[in-house]
Tab-separated table of C-alpha atoms and ligand atoms in Angstrom:
chain	number	residue	atom	x	y	z
B	98	UNK	CA	139.611	-66.540	122.702
B	99	UNK	CA	143.323	-66.261	123.634
B	100	UNK	CA	144.388	-67.504	126.741
B	101	UNK	CA	143.184	-65.119	129.700
B	102	UNK	CA	145.636	-64.041	132.318
B	103	UNK	CA	144.619	-65.338	135.995
B	104	UNK	CA	145.683	-62.054	137.198
B	105	UNK	CA	143.121	-60.500	135.238
B	106	UNK	CA	140.381	-62.466	135.961
B	107	UNK	CA	140.960	-62.430	139.671
B	108	UNK	CA	141.445	-58.826	139.813
B	109	UNK	CA	138.286	-58.113	137.771
B	110	UNK	CA	136.339	-60.252	140.130
B	111	UNK	CA	137.845	-58.643	143.214
B	112	UNK	CA	136.804	-55.000	142.009
B	113	UNK	CA	133.205	-56.263	141.664
B	114	UNK	CA	133.100	-58.144	144.788
B	115	UNK	CA	132.531	-61.478	143.121
B	116	UNK	CA	134.624	-64.453	142.726
B	117	UNK	CA	136.175	-66.419	139.963
B	118	UNK	CA	136.012	-70.394	140.060
B	119	UNK	CA	139.434	-72.470	139.592
B	120	UNK	CA	138.726	-76.200	139.130
B	121	UNK	CA	141.294	-78.664	139.082
B	122	UNK	CA	142.179	-80.939	136.239
B	123	UNK	CA	143.613	-84.283	136.267
B	124	UNK	CA	142.817	-85.528	132.932
B	125	UNK	CA	141.795	-84.232	129.345
B	126	UNK	CA	138.160	-84.782	130.249
B	127	UNK	CA	138.226	-82.695	133.337
B	128	UNK	CA	139.480	-79.647	130.973
B	129	UNK	CA	136.850	-80.499	128.414
B	130	UNK	CA	134.042	-80.644	131.506
B	131	UNK	CA	135.230	-77.379	133.268
B	132	UNK	CA	135.190	-75.126	129.723
B	133	UNK	CA	132.088	-76.557	128.863
B	134	UNK	CA	130.214	-76.143	131.775
B	135	UNK	CA	131.722	-72.715	132.234
B	136	UNK	CA	130.432	-71.835	128.370
B	137	UNK	CA	126.999	-73.167	129.301
B	138	UNK	CA	127.044	-70.685	132.731
B	139	UNK	CA	128.742	-67.803	130.542
B	140	UNK	CA	131.397	-67.126	133.073
B	141	UNK	CA	134.952	-67.128	133.024
B	142	UNK	CA	137.148	-69.942	134.416
B	143	UNK	CA	140.423	-70.887	135.737
B	144	UNK	CA	141.780	-74.449	134.669
B	145	UNK	CA	144.446	-75.488	137.455
B	146	UNK	CA	146.714	-78.481	137.543
B	147	UNK	CA	148.465	-79.330	140.946
B	148	UNK	CA	151.740	-80.715	141.435
B	149	UNK	CA	149.933	-84.020	142.481
B	150	UNK	CA	148.172	-83.966	139.267
B	151	UNK	CA	151.679	-83.463	137.400
B	152	UNK	CA	152.998	-86.451	139.636
B	153	UNK	CA	150.515	-88.796	138.522
B	154	UNK	CA	151.432	-87.844	134.905
B	155	UNK	CA	154.778	-89.129	135.662
B	156	UNK	CA	156.026	-85.898	136.819
B	157	UNK	CA	155.859	-84.293	133.238
B	158	UNK	CA	153.646	-81.064	133.365
B	159	UNK	CA	154.175	-80.306	129.483
B	160	UNK	CA	151.611	-82.906	128.169
B	161	UNK	CA	148.448	-82.056	130.310
B	162	UNK	CA	149.482	-78.341	130.577
B	163	UNK	CA	149.469	-77.969	126.841
B	164	UNK	CA	146.018	-80.109	126.365
B	165	UNK	CA	144.541	-77.737	128.918
B	166	UNK	CA	145.952	-74.732	127.144
B	167	UNK	CA	144.466	-75.649	123.761
B	168	UNK	CA	141.088	-76.466	125.302
B	169	UNK	CA	141.052	-72.878	127.322
B	170	UNK	CA	142.020	-71.207	123.730
B	171	UNK	CA	139.101	-72.802	122.064
B	172	UNK	CA	136.999	-71.818	124.562
B	173	UNK	CA	134.015	-69.276	124.171
B	174	UNK	CA	134.543	-67.929	127.674
B	175	UNK	CA	137.639	-66.257	128.878
B	176	UNK	CA	139.868	-69.235	130.443
B	177	UNK	CA	143.197	-68.868	132.394
B	178	UNK	CA	145.710	-71.499	133.395
B	179	UNK	CA	146.916	-71.946	136.700
B	180	UNK	CA	149.652	-74.128	138.227
B	181	UNK	CA	148.399	-75.335	141.865
B	182	UNK	CA	150.014	-76.177	145.190
B	183	UNK	CA	153.434	-76.134	144.014
B	184	UNK	CA	155.976	-77.095	146.442
B	185	UNK	CA	158.952	-77.925	144.296
B	186	UNK	CA	161.078	-74.981	142.896
B	187	UNK	CA	162.048	-77.076	139.508
B	188	UNK	CA	158.126	-77.613	138.870
B	189	UNK	CA	157.965	-74.038	139.204
B	190	UNK	CA	160.720	-73.211	137.010
B	191	UNK	CA	158.913	-75.304	134.272
B	192	UNK	CA	155.806	-73.065	134.792
B	193	UNK	CA	156.202	-70.552	132.076
B	194	UNK	CA	157.392	-72.818	129.335
B	195	UNK	CA	154.278	-75.121	129.867
B	196	UNK	CA	151.915	-71.932	129.104
B	197	UNK	CA	150.749	-71.356	132.915
B	198	UNK	CA	150.141	-67.693	133.582
B	199	UNK	CA	150.238	-68.173	137.488
B	200	UNK	CA	150.894	-70.339	140.163
B	201	UNK	CA	150.290	-70.993	143.624
B	202	UNK	CA	153.437	-71.691	145.781
B	203	UNK	CA	152.614	-73.534	148.981
B	204	UNK	CA	155.134	-73.257	151.418
B	205	UNK	CA	152.487	-73.301	154.065
B	206	UNK	CA	153.486	-76.139	155.890
B	207	UNK	CA	156.791	-74.664	156.824
B	208	UNK	CA	157.502	-72.445	159.801
B	209	UNK	CA	156.696	-68.815	159.293
B	210	UNK	CA	159.972	-67.516	158.843
B	211	UNK	CA	160.884	-70.498	156.277
B	212	UNK	CA	157.336	-69.992	154.420
B	213	UNK	CA	158.180	-66.352	154.015
B	214	UNK	CA	161.678	-66.918	152.607
B	215	UNK	CA	160.848	-69.625	150.451
B	216	UNK	CA	157.908	-67.858	149.064
B	217	UNK	CA	159.720	-64.675	148.698
B	218	UNK	CA	162.082	-66.558	146.475
B	219	UNK	CA	159.215	-68.012	144.178
B	220	UNK	CA	157.508	-64.572	143.705
B	221	UNK	CA	160.835	-62.987	142.822
B	222	UNK	CA	161.522	-65.670	140.427
B	223	UNK	CA	157.936	-65.794	139.007
B	224	UNK	CA	157.583	-61.991	138.659
B	225	UNK	CA	160.868	-61.998	136.449
B	226	UNK	CA	159.100	-64.488	134.451
B	227	UNK	CA	155.378	-62.946	133.954
B	228	UNK	CA	153.894	-65.165	136.563
B	229	UNK	CA	151.129	-64.293	139.153
B	230	UNK	CA	151.423	-65.976	142.367
B	231	UNK	CA	149.083	-67.092	145.040
B	232	UNK	CA	150.699	-68.470	148.330
B	233	UNK	CA	149.184	-69.746	151.499
B	234	UNK	CA	149.346	-68.802	155.420
B	235	UNK	CA	147.729	-70.956	157.790
B	236	UNK	CA	146.895	-74.467	157.016
B	237	UNK	CA	143.983	-75.867	154.655
B	238	UNK	CA	143.813	-79.440	155.809
B	239	UNK	CA	143.137	-82.442	153.946
B	240	UNK	CA	146.166	-82.271	151.377
B	241	UNK	CA	147.598	-85.488	150.341
B	242	UNK	CA	145.249	-87.928	152.114
B	243	UNK	CA	145.704	-86.091	155.438
B	244	UNK	CA	142.801	-85.958	157.713
B	245	UNK	CA	140.669	-83.287	156.681
B	246	UNK	CA	139.495	-81.887	159.975
B	247	UNK	CA	142.518	-80.260	160.916
B	248	UNK	CA	140.805	-76.815	159.542
B	249	UNK	CA	139.605	-76.451	163.216
B	250	UNK	CA	142.606	-77.206	164.966
B	251	UNK	CA	144.269	-74.321	166.969
B	252	UNK	CA	146.917	-72.454	164.691
B	253	UNK	CA	145.373	-73.551	161.553
B	254	UNK	CA	143.634	-70.457	160.798
B	255	UNK	CA	145.081	-67.385	159.446
B	256	UNK	CA	146.040	-64.778	161.609
B	257	UNK	CA	144.990	-61.353	160.328
B	258	UNK	CA	148.086	-59.283	161.513
B	259	UNK	CA	150.292	-62.388	160.533
B	260	UNK	CA	148.953	-62.219	157.383
B	261	UNK	CA	149.875	-58.459	156.578
B	262	UNK	CA	153.097	-58.966	157.549
B	263	UNK	CA	153.389	-62.021	155.220
B	264	UNK	CA	152.008	-60.251	152.260
B	265	UNK	CA	154.312	-57.464	153.023
B	266	UNK	CA	157.480	-59.391	153.342
B	267	UNK	CA	156.459	-61.876	150.337
B	268	UNK	CA	155.253	-59.519	147.480
B	269	UNK	CA	152.702	-62.252	146.487
B	270	UNK	CA	149.526	-61.502	144.631
B	271	UNK	CA	146.874	-63.255	146.170
B	272	UNK	CA	146.556	-65.351	149.606
B	273	UNK	CA	144.835	-68.544	150.446
B	274	UNK	CA	143.471	-68.282	153.658
B	275	UNK	CA	142.729	-70.896	155.977
B	276	UNK	CA	139.171	-70.259	157.476
B	277	UNK	CA	137.510	-73.420	158.052
B	278	UNK	CA	137.621	-75.423	154.683
B	279	UNK	CA	139.473	-78.543	154.230
B	280	UNK	CA	140.759	-80.330	151.110
B	281	UNK	CA	138.951	-83.404	149.587
B	282	UNK	CA	135.703	-83.428	151.467
B	283	UNK	CA	132.914	-85.583	149.674
B	284	UNK	CA	130.481	-84.000	151.837
B	285	UNK	CA	129.357	-80.550	151.801
B	286	UNK	CA	129.325	-79.805	155.618
B	287	UNK	CA	132.326	-77.620	156.239
B	288	UNK	CA	131.242	-74.361	158.418
B	289	UNK	CA	133.446	-71.237	157.536
B	290	UNK	CA	134.750	-68.736	160.067
B	291	UNK	CA	132.767	-65.441	158.140
B	292	UNK	CA	134.113	-63.438	161.274
B	293	UNK	CA	137.705	-63.972	160.835
B	294	UNK	CA	137.302	-63.950	156.900
B	295	UNK	CA	136.049	-60.461	157.598
B	296	UNK	CA	138.747	-59.317	159.629
B	297	UNK	CA	141.250	-60.847	156.992
B	298	UNK	CA	139.412	-58.821	154.270
B	299	UNK	CA	139.757	-55.649	155.936
B	300	UNK	CA	143.384	-56.113	157.282
B	301	UNK	CA	144.445	-57.094	153.387
B	302	UNK	CA	144.510	-55.198	150.544
B	303	UNK	CA	144.720	-58.350	147.857
B	304	UNK	CA	142.399	-60.876	146.510
B	305	UNK	CA	141.763	-63.704	148.920
B	306	UNK	CA	141.603	-67.655	147.850
B	307	UNK	CA	139.569	-70.231	149.329
B	308	UNK	CA	140.856	-73.828	148.917
B	309	UNK	CA	138.974	-76.805	149.342
B	310	UNK	CA	135.800	-75.425	148.430
B	311	UNK	CA	133.975	-78.807	147.333
B	312	UNK	CA	133.179	-79.283	150.865
B	313	UNK	CA	131.593	-75.827	151.439
B	314	UNK	CA	127.785	-75.442	151.015
B	315	UNK	CA	126.152	-73.330	148.444
B	316	UNK	CA	125.090	-70.822	151.016
B	317	UNK	CA	128.292	-70.719	153.060
B	318	UNK	CA	130.037	-69.867	149.751
B	319	UNK	CA	127.456	-67.291	148.869
B	320	UNK	CA	128.436	-65.506	152.016
B	321	UNK	CA	132.118	-65.969	151.695
B	322	UNK	CA	132.100	-64.313	148.376
B	323	UNK	CA	130.029	-61.519	149.836
B	324	UNK	CA	132.610	-61.513	152.759
B	325	UNK	CA	135.723	-61.088	150.157
B	326	UNK	CA	136.906	-63.993	148.711
B	327	UNK	CA	138.041	-63.534	144.969
B	328	UNK	CA	139.132	-67.182	143.607
B	329	UNK	CA	137.125	-70.224	144.858
B	330	UNK	CA	139.134	-73.431	144.287
B	331	UNK	CA	137.288	-76.746	143.330
B	332	UNK	CA	138.336	-80.285	143.037
B	333	UNK	CA	137.038	-82.950	144.738
B	334	UNK	CA	133.525	-82.177	143.474
B	335	UNK	CA	134.402	-83.081	140.019
B	336	UNK	CA	136.167	-86.187	140.960
B	337	UNK	CA	133.055	-87.244	143.230
B	338	UNK	CA	130.788	-86.475	140.077
B	339	UNK	CA	132.810	-88.183	137.598
B	340	UNK	CA	133.652	-91.542	139.362
B	341	UNK	CA	129.667	-91.585	140.589
B	342	UNK	CA	129.045	-91.545	136.717
B	343	UNK	CA	131.829	-93.873	135.737
B	344	UNK	CA	130.428	-96.304	138.739
B	345	UNK	CA	126.926	-96.445	137.215
B	346	UNK	CA	127.935	-96.633	133.923
B	347	UNK	CA	129.877	-99.881	134.597
B	348	UNK	CA	127.262	-101.293	136.925
B	349	UNK	CA	124.654	-100.982	134.049
B	350	UNK	CA	127.115	-102.191	131.485
B	351	UNK	CA	129.520	-104.865	132.879
B	352	UNK	CA	130.824	-105.981	129.652
B	353	UNK	CA	131.649	-102.442	128.462
B	354	UNK	CA	135.276	-102.184	127.558
B	355	UNK	CA	135.712	-98.923	125.396
B	356	UNK	CA	136.552	-96.057	127.540
B	357	UNK	CA	134.280	-93.496	125.917
B	358	UNK	CA	131.395	-95.485	127.221
B	359	UNK	CA	131.943	-94.469	130.720
B	360	UNK	CA	134.499	-91.301	130.023
B	361	UNK	CA	131.525	-89.893	128.080
B	362	UNK	CA	129.150	-89.486	131.305
B	363	UNK	CA	131.859	-89.001	133.767
B	364	UNK	CA	132.693	-85.728	131.641
B	365	UNK	CA	129.090	-84.780	131.260
B	366	UNK	CA	128.689	-85.058	135.196
B	367	UNK	CA	131.580	-83.049	135.804
B	368	UNK	CA	130.195	-80.497	133.257
B	369	UNK	CA	126.940	-80.280	135.098
B	370	UNK	CA	128.796	-79.844	138.457
B	371	UNK	CA	130.864	-76.720	136.993
B	372	UNK	CA	128.001	-75.151	135.885
B	373	UNK	CA	125.860	-75.926	138.949
B	374	UNK	CA	129.152	-74.223	141.232
B	375	UNK	CA	129.084	-71.158	138.629
B	376	UNK	CA	125.584	-70.807	139.012
B	377	UNK	CA	126.220	-70.614	143.020
B	378	UNK	CA	128.775	-68.025	142.849
B	379	UNK	CA	127.313	-65.997	140.098
B	380	UNK	CA	124.053	-65.732	142.571
B	381	UNK	CA	126.361	-64.616	145.290
B	382	UNK	CA	127.429	-61.527	143.153
B	383	UNK	CA	124.012	-60.728	141.567
B	384	UNK	CA	123.134	-57.024	142.719
B	385	UNK	CA	120.610	-56.927	145.574
B	386	UNK	CA	117.255	-56.174	143.903
B	387	UNK	CA	115.991	-52.527	144.615
B	388	UNK	CA	112.524	-52.585	146.404
B	389	UNK	CA	109.658	-51.815	144.538
B	390	UNK	CA	108.883	-47.895	144.342
B	391	UNK	CA	106.003	-46.990	147.279
B	392	UNK	CA	102.878	-46.274	145.377
K	167	LIG	O1	143.536	-76.212	145.299
K	167	LIG	C1	142.631	-76.917	145.138
K	167	LIG	C2	141.636	-76.801	146.142
K	167	LIG	O2	141.660	-76.445	147.214
K	167	LIG	C3	140.768	-77.921	145.672
K	167	LIG	O3	140.111	-78.399	147.133
K	167	LIG	O4	139.515	-80.661	146.061
K	167	LIG	O5	138.705	-79.964	148.551
K	167	LIG	O6	137.674	-78.918	146.207
K	167	LIG	P1	138.921	-79.448	147.177
K	168	LIG	ZN1	143.971	-76.192	147.419
């Protein structure tokens, strides 16, 4: 199947009040697991590679992006390729050539006016090169090993009036909002501010994105999708699953040396996690069953 466009997957989800999941890819095994998990669920999916993952691969986006692209094009469900949490303009400018159809340009740590200026410039460049752009306003905490709990700090949340002005000033295609989730959580204990999400959804006419979704419990995710989120970003949950399976394999096989012996269970654990998350998102979108007719 040809590579899907992130914008198309997100727009279709938003039109149907459901959400498409975007999973972070660090290794080839992540991409394979995400596609396998999505095929099992029968759901479209987005493979996303972050600037941090590019840094791990010696700062070169091409090799992992092209591997993910090949994996996406061989999939039996629609799969898109997204460049996530980009700060560097030089990386942004490599996105289209590496096969990405979309980017998340992250200037959220800058003061408001600087965030607007940097994001506006990124959007102008990206649109000229056919890329769909997501940006962030407010601060979803826990990036780069920062303390995960600043999601509840004053000023961390996205303000609806500011968000409306930001979207108009930057021309972004989707907005990541800070509503209580935090990156890199290994427990699913986050509580989202559903009232704020409702106000954001009312105020804005573009798809909204949740980052840091690994720490959000199933029921909170369902409610957030019903409340207007259209793209759900998940990363750490895959790493937790993979590392747990690798650790268990090595504990049982202390003399093992062939990486396929532990990467295989790691990949399987990730693909199961993908299917489980997609099941939660699908259930959130399922139409409410009509009441049985009175007899
Ligand atoms: O952009 C990526 C996501 O926000 C992943 O966050 O690793 O906490 O699930 P997570
Ligand atoms: Zn994120």
